[in-house]
GROMACS .gro file of C-alpha atoms in nm:
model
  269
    1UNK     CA    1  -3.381  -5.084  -5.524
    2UNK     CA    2  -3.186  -5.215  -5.235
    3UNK     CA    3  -2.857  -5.030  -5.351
    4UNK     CA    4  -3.078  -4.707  -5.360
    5UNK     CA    5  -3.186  -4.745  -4.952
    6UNK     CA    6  -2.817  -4.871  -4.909
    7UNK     CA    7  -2.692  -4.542  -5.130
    8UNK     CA    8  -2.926  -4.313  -4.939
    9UNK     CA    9  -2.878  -4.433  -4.620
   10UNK     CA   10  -2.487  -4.366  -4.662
   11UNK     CA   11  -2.531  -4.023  -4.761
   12UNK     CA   12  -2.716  -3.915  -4.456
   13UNK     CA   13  -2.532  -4.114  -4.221
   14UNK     CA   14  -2.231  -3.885  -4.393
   15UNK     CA   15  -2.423  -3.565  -4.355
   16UNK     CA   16  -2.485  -3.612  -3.991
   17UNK     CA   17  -2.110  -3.711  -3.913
   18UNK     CA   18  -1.991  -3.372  -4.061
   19UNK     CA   19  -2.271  -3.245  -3.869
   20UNK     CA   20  -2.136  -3.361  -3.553
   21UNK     CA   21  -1.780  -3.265  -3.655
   22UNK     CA   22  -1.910  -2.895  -3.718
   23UNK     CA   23  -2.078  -2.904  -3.390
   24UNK     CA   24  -1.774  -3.015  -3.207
   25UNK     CA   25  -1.592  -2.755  -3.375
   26UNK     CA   26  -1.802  -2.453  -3.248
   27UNK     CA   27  -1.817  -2.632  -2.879
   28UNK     CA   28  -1.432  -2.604  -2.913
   29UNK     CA   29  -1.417  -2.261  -3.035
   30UNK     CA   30  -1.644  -2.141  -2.797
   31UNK     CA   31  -1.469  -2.294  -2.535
   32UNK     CA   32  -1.158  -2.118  -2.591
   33UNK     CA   33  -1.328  -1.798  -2.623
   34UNK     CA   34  -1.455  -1.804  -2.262
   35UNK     CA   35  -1.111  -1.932  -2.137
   36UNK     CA   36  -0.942  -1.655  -2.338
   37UNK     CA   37  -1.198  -1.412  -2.237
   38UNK     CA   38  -1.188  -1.512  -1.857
   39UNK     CA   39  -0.844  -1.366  -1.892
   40UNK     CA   40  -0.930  -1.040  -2.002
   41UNK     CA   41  -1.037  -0.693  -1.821
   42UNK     CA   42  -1.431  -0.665  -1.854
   43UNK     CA   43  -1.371  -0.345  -2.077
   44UNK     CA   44  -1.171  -0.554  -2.393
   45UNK     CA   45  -1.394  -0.845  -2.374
   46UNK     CA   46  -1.668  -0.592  -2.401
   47UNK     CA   47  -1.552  -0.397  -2.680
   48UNK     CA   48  -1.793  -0.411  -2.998
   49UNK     CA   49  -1.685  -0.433  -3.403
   50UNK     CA   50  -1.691  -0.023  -3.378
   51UNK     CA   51  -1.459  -0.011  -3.113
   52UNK     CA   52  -1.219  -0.299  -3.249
   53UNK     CA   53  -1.166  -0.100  -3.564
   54UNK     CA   54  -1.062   0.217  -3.420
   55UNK     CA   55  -0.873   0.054  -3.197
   56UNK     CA   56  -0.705  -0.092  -3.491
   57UNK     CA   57  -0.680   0.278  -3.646
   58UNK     CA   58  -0.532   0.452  -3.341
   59UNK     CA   59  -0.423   0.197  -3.090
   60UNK     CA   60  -0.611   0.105  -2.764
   61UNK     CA   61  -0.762   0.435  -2.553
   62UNK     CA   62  -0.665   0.335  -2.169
   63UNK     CA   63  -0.927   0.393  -1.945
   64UNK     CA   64  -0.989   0.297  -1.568
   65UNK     CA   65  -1.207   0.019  -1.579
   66UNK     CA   66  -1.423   0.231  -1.317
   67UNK     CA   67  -1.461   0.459  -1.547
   68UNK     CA   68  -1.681   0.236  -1.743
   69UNK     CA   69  -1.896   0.237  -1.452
   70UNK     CA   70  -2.171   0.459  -1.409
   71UNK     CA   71  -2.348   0.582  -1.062
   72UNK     CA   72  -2.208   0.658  -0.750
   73UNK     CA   73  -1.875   0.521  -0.612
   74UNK     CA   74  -1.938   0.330  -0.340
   75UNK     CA   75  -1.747   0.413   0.006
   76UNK     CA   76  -1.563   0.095  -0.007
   77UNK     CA   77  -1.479   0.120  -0.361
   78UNK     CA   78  -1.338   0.423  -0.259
   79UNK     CA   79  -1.130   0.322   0.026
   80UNK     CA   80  -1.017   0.014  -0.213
   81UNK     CA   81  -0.925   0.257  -0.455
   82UNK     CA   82  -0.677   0.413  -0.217
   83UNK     CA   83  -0.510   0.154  -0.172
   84UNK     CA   84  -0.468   0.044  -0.558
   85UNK     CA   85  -0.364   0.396  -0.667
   86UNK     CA   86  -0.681   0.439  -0.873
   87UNK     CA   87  -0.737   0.792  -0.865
   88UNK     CA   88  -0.959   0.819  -1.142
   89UNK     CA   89  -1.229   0.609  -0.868
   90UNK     CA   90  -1.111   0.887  -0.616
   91UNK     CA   91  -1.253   1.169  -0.834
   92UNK     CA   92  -1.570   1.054  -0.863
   93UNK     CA   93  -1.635   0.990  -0.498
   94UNK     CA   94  -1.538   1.319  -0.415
   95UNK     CA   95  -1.645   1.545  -0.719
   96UNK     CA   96  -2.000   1.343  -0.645
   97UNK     CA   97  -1.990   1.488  -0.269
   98UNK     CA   98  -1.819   1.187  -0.068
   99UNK     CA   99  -1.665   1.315   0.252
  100UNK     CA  100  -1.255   1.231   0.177
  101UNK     CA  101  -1.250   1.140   0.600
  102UNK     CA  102  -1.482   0.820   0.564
  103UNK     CA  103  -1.367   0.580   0.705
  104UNK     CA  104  -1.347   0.158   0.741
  105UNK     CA  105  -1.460  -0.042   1.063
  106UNK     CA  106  -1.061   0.058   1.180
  107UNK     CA  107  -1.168   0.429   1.148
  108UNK     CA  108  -0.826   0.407   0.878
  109UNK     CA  109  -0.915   0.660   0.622
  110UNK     CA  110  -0.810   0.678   0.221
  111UNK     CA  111  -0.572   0.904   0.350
  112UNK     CA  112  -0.391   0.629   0.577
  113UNK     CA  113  -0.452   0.393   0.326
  114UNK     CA  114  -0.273   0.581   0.028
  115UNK     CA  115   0.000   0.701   0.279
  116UNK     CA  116   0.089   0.381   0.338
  117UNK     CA  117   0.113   0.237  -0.026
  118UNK     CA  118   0.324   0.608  -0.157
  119UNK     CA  119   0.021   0.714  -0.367
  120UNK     CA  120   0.170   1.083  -0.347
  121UNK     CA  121  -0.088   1.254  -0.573
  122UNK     CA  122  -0.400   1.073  -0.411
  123UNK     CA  123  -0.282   1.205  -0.104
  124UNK     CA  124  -0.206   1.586  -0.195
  125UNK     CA  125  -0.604   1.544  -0.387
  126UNK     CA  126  -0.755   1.391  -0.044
  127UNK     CA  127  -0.583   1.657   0.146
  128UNK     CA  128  -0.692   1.970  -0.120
  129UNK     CA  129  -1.057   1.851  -0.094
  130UNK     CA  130  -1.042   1.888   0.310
  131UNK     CA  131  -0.905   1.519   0.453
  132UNK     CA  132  -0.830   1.574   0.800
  133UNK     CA  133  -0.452   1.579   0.803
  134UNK     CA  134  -0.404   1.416   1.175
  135UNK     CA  135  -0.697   1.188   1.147
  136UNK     CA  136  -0.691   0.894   1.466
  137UNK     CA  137  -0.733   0.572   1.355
  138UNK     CA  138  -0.887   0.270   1.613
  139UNK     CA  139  -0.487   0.260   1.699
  140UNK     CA  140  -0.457   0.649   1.693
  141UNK     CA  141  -0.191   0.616   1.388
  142UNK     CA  142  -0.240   0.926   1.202
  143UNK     CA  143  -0.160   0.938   0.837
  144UNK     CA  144   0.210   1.005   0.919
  145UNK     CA  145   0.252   0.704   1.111
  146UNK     CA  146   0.084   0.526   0.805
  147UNK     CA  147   0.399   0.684   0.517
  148UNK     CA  148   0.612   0.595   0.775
  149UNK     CA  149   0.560   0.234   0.786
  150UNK     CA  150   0.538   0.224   0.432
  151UNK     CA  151   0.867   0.404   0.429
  152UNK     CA  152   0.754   0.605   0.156
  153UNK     CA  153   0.939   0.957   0.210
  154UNK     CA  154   0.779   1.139  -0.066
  155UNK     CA  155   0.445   1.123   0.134
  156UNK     CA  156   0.597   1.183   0.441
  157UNK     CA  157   0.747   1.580   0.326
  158UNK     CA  158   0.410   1.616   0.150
  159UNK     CA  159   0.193   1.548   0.457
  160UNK     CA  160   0.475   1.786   0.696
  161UNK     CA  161   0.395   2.070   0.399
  162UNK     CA  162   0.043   2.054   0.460
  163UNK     CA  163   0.118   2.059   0.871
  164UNK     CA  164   0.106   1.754   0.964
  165UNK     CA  165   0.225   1.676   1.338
  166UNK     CA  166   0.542   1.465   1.307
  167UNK     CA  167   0.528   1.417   1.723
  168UNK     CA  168   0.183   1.250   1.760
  169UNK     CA  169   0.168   0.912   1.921
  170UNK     CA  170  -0.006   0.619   1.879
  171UNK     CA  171  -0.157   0.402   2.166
  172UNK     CA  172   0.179   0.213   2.165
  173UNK     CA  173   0.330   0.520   2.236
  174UNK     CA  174   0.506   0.513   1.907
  175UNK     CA  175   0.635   0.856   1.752
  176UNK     CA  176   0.662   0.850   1.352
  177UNK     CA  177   1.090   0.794   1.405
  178UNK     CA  178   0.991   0.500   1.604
  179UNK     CA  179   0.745   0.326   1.310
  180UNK     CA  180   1.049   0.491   1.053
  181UNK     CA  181   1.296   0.299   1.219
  182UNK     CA  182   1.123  -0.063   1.227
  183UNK     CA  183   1.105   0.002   0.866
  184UNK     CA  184   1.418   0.077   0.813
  185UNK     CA  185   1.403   0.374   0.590
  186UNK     CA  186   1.714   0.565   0.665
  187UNK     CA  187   1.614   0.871   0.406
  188UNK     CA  188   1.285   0.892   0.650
  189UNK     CA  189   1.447   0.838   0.963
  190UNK     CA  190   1.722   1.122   0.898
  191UNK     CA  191   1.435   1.386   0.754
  192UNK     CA  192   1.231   1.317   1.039
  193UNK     CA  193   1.604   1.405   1.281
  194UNK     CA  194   1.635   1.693   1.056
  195UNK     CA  195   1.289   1.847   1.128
  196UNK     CA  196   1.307   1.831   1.500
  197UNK     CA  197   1.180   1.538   1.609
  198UNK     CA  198   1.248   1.414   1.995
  199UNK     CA  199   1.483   1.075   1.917
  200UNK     CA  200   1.512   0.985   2.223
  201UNK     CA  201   1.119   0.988   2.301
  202UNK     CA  202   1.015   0.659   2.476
  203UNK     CA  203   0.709   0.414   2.369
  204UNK     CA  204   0.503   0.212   2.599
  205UNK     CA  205   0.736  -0.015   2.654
  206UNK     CA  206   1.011   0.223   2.764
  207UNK     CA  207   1.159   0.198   2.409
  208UNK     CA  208   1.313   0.499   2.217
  209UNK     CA  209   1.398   0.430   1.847
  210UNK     CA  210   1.741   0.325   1.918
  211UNK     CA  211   1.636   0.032   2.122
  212UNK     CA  212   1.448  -0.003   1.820
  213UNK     CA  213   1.717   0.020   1.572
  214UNK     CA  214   1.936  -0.205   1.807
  215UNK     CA  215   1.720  -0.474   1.809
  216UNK     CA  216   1.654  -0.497   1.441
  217UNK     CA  217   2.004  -0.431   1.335
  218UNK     CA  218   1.954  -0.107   1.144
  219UNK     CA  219   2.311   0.001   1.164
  220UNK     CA  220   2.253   0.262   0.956
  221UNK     CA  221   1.997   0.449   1.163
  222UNK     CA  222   2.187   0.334   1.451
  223UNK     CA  223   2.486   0.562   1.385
  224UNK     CA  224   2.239   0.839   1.289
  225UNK     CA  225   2.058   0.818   1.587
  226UNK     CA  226   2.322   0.822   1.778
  227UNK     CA  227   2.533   1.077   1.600
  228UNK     CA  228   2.193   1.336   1.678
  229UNK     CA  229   2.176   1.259   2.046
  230UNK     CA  230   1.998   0.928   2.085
  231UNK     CA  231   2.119   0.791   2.431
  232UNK     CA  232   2.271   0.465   2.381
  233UNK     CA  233   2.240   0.376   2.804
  234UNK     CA  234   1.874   0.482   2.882
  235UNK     CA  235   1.669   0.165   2.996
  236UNK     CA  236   1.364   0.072   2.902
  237UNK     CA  237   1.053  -0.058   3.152
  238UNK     CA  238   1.266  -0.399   3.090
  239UNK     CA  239   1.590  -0.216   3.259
  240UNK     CA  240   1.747  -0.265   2.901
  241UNK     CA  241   1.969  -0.049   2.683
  242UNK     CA  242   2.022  -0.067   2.335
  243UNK     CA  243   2.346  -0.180   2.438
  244UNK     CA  244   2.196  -0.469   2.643
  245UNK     CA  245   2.020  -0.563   2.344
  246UNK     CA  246   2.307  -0.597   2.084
  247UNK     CA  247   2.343  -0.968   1.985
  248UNK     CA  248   2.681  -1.147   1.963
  249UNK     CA  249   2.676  -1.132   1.624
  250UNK     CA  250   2.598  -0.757   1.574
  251UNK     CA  251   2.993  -0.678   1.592
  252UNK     CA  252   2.938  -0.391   1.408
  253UNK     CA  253   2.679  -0.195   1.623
  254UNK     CA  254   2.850  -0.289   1.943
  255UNK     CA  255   3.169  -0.113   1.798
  256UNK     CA  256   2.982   0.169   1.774
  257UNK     CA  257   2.813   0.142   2.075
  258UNK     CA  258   3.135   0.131   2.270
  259UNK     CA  259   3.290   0.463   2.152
  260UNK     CA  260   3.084   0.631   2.409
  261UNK     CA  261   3.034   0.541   2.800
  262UNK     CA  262   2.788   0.846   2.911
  263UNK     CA  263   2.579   0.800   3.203
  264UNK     CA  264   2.299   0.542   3.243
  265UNK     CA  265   1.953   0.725   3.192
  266UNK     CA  266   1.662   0.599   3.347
  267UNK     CA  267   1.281   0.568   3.217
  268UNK     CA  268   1.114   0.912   3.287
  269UNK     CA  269   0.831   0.818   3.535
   0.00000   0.00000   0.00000
C-alpha cells in the first residue's frame, strides 16, 4: 500500500514538473515574440495568416504605414510628413481639403519644411494644389531661403520655375546667395549668380556673401563671387572686408584676394 502512495505521489510530482517546464517554455516564447515584435513596423506585426500567405506567394506589397490609417490627416501629421518625404500622408491631407499653407507655431509651412530636406516632388504637389510660393515665416525665410540652406539645388530651379523671388530677404537681411553660401553649395551659389541675383547685397550686419564666404573658407564660392563682381574691399557695419577677415591660415583665399586692389567701398547708409 505504501509503495502505491509513494508510486502515485511520484507520478504527479512528475506531471507538474513538465508542467512547469511547458509553462516556462511559452513565458519564453512569448517573450521573444514581443521583443521581436517591438522591432517591427505596426503593419507586419499586424499582418494575419491570409496576408502571410500571399505574402509568401508574391512577396511583401509596400505600403505607407499611414496608409493603414483611416480618417483625416491631422495638420501636424502633415507638416511631419513634409519633413520625412511621406507623400502618400501629403495626399490625403490635401485631396481631403487641407489648406497646403498651414502652418506650425513658426508660421514654417510643408513647403519650407520639404524645401529644406530636397523633397522635390512634395514640393512641385504643394505648389500645384495652390502653396503660396513666397510664404513669410516668423523669420520671413520664404521657401527659397529654406532649399537654400538645405543646399538642395533641385528645389531651388523648381521653386524659380514656379516664380519664386530669388531677392527676398529675411529679417537678418539675408538674400538666398547669402544662406547658399553658409552652406556651401557651390552648384546653388553659381545658379543663383547666373539668374541675376545682387552678390554684393549687404545683410544686417553690413555683410555681403563674400564676407560670408571669407569667413567660412568657401574658396570655391570665393573665386566665383569674386570672378561675378563681388567687391572684395566693401566694409561691413564692423568696418571689415572680406579681406580683413581672411585668417593666417587661409593662404589660399588671401592669394586670391590680393590679385585685385580696387577701391574701398563703404556700407550704403
Amino acid at each position: 500500500m505504501d509503495n502505491k502512495i509513494k508510486w502515485a505521489t511520484e507520478l504527479i510530482e512528475e506531471k507538474m514538473k513538465l508542467e512547469d517546464e511547458k509553462q516556462k517554455v511559452s513565458i519564453e516564447s512569448q517573450i521573444r515574440l514581443k521583443k521581436h515584435s517591438s522591432a517591427m513596423p505596426p503593419e507586419v506585426v499586424q499582418l494575419d495568416i491570409p496576408h502571410l500567405e500571399e505574402e509568401k506567394k508574391h512577396g511583401p506589397v509596400k505600403k505607407d504605414i499611414a496608409s493603414l490609417k483611416t480618417g483625416p490627416v491631422l495638420v501636424e501629421d502633415f507638416l511631419k510628413a513634409a519633413v520625412q518625404g511621406r507623400i502618400q500622408v501629403v495626399e490625403k491631407f490635401l485631396a481631403d481639403g487641407g489648406s497646403p499653407n498651414v502652418c506650425d507655431e513658426f508660421h514654417r509651412t510643408a513647403l519650407h519644411r520639404a524645401s529644406l530636406e530636397g523633397y522635390t516632388e512634395i514640393v512641385e504637389k504643394l505648389l500645384d494644389q495652390g502653396a503660396t510660393i513666397d510664404f513669410r515665416d516668423r523669420l520671413d525665410c520664404t521657401a527659397m531661403h529654406w532649399a537654400c540652406r538645405g543646399g538642395h539645388l533641385a528645389v531651388v530651379k523648381l521653386l524659380q520655375e514656379k516664380g519664386a523671388n530669388l531677392k527676398l530677404k529675411d529679417k537678418l537681411l539675408s538674400t538666398p546667395l547669402h544662406v547658399a553660401t553658409r552652406t556651401g553649395v557651390a552648384e546653388v551659389v553659381e545658379h543663383l549668380i547666373n539668374n541675376g541675383v545682387d552678390v554684393n547685397s549687404r545683410d544686417r550686419e553690413g555683410d555681403s556673401a563674400l564676407h560670408d564666404a571669407v569667413r567660412l573658407n568657401r574658396y570655391k564660392i570665393i573665386k566665383m563671387l569674386i570672378l561675378h563682381g563681388g567687391d572684395m574691399l566693401a566694409k561691413n557695419l564692423a568696418g571689415k572686408t572680406p579681406a580683413d577677415l581672411v585668417q593666417l591660415w587661409q593662404a589660399d583665399t588671401r592669394e586670391v584676394l590680393e590679385k585685385k586692389k580696387p577701391n574701398t567701398t563703404e556700407m550704403p547708409t
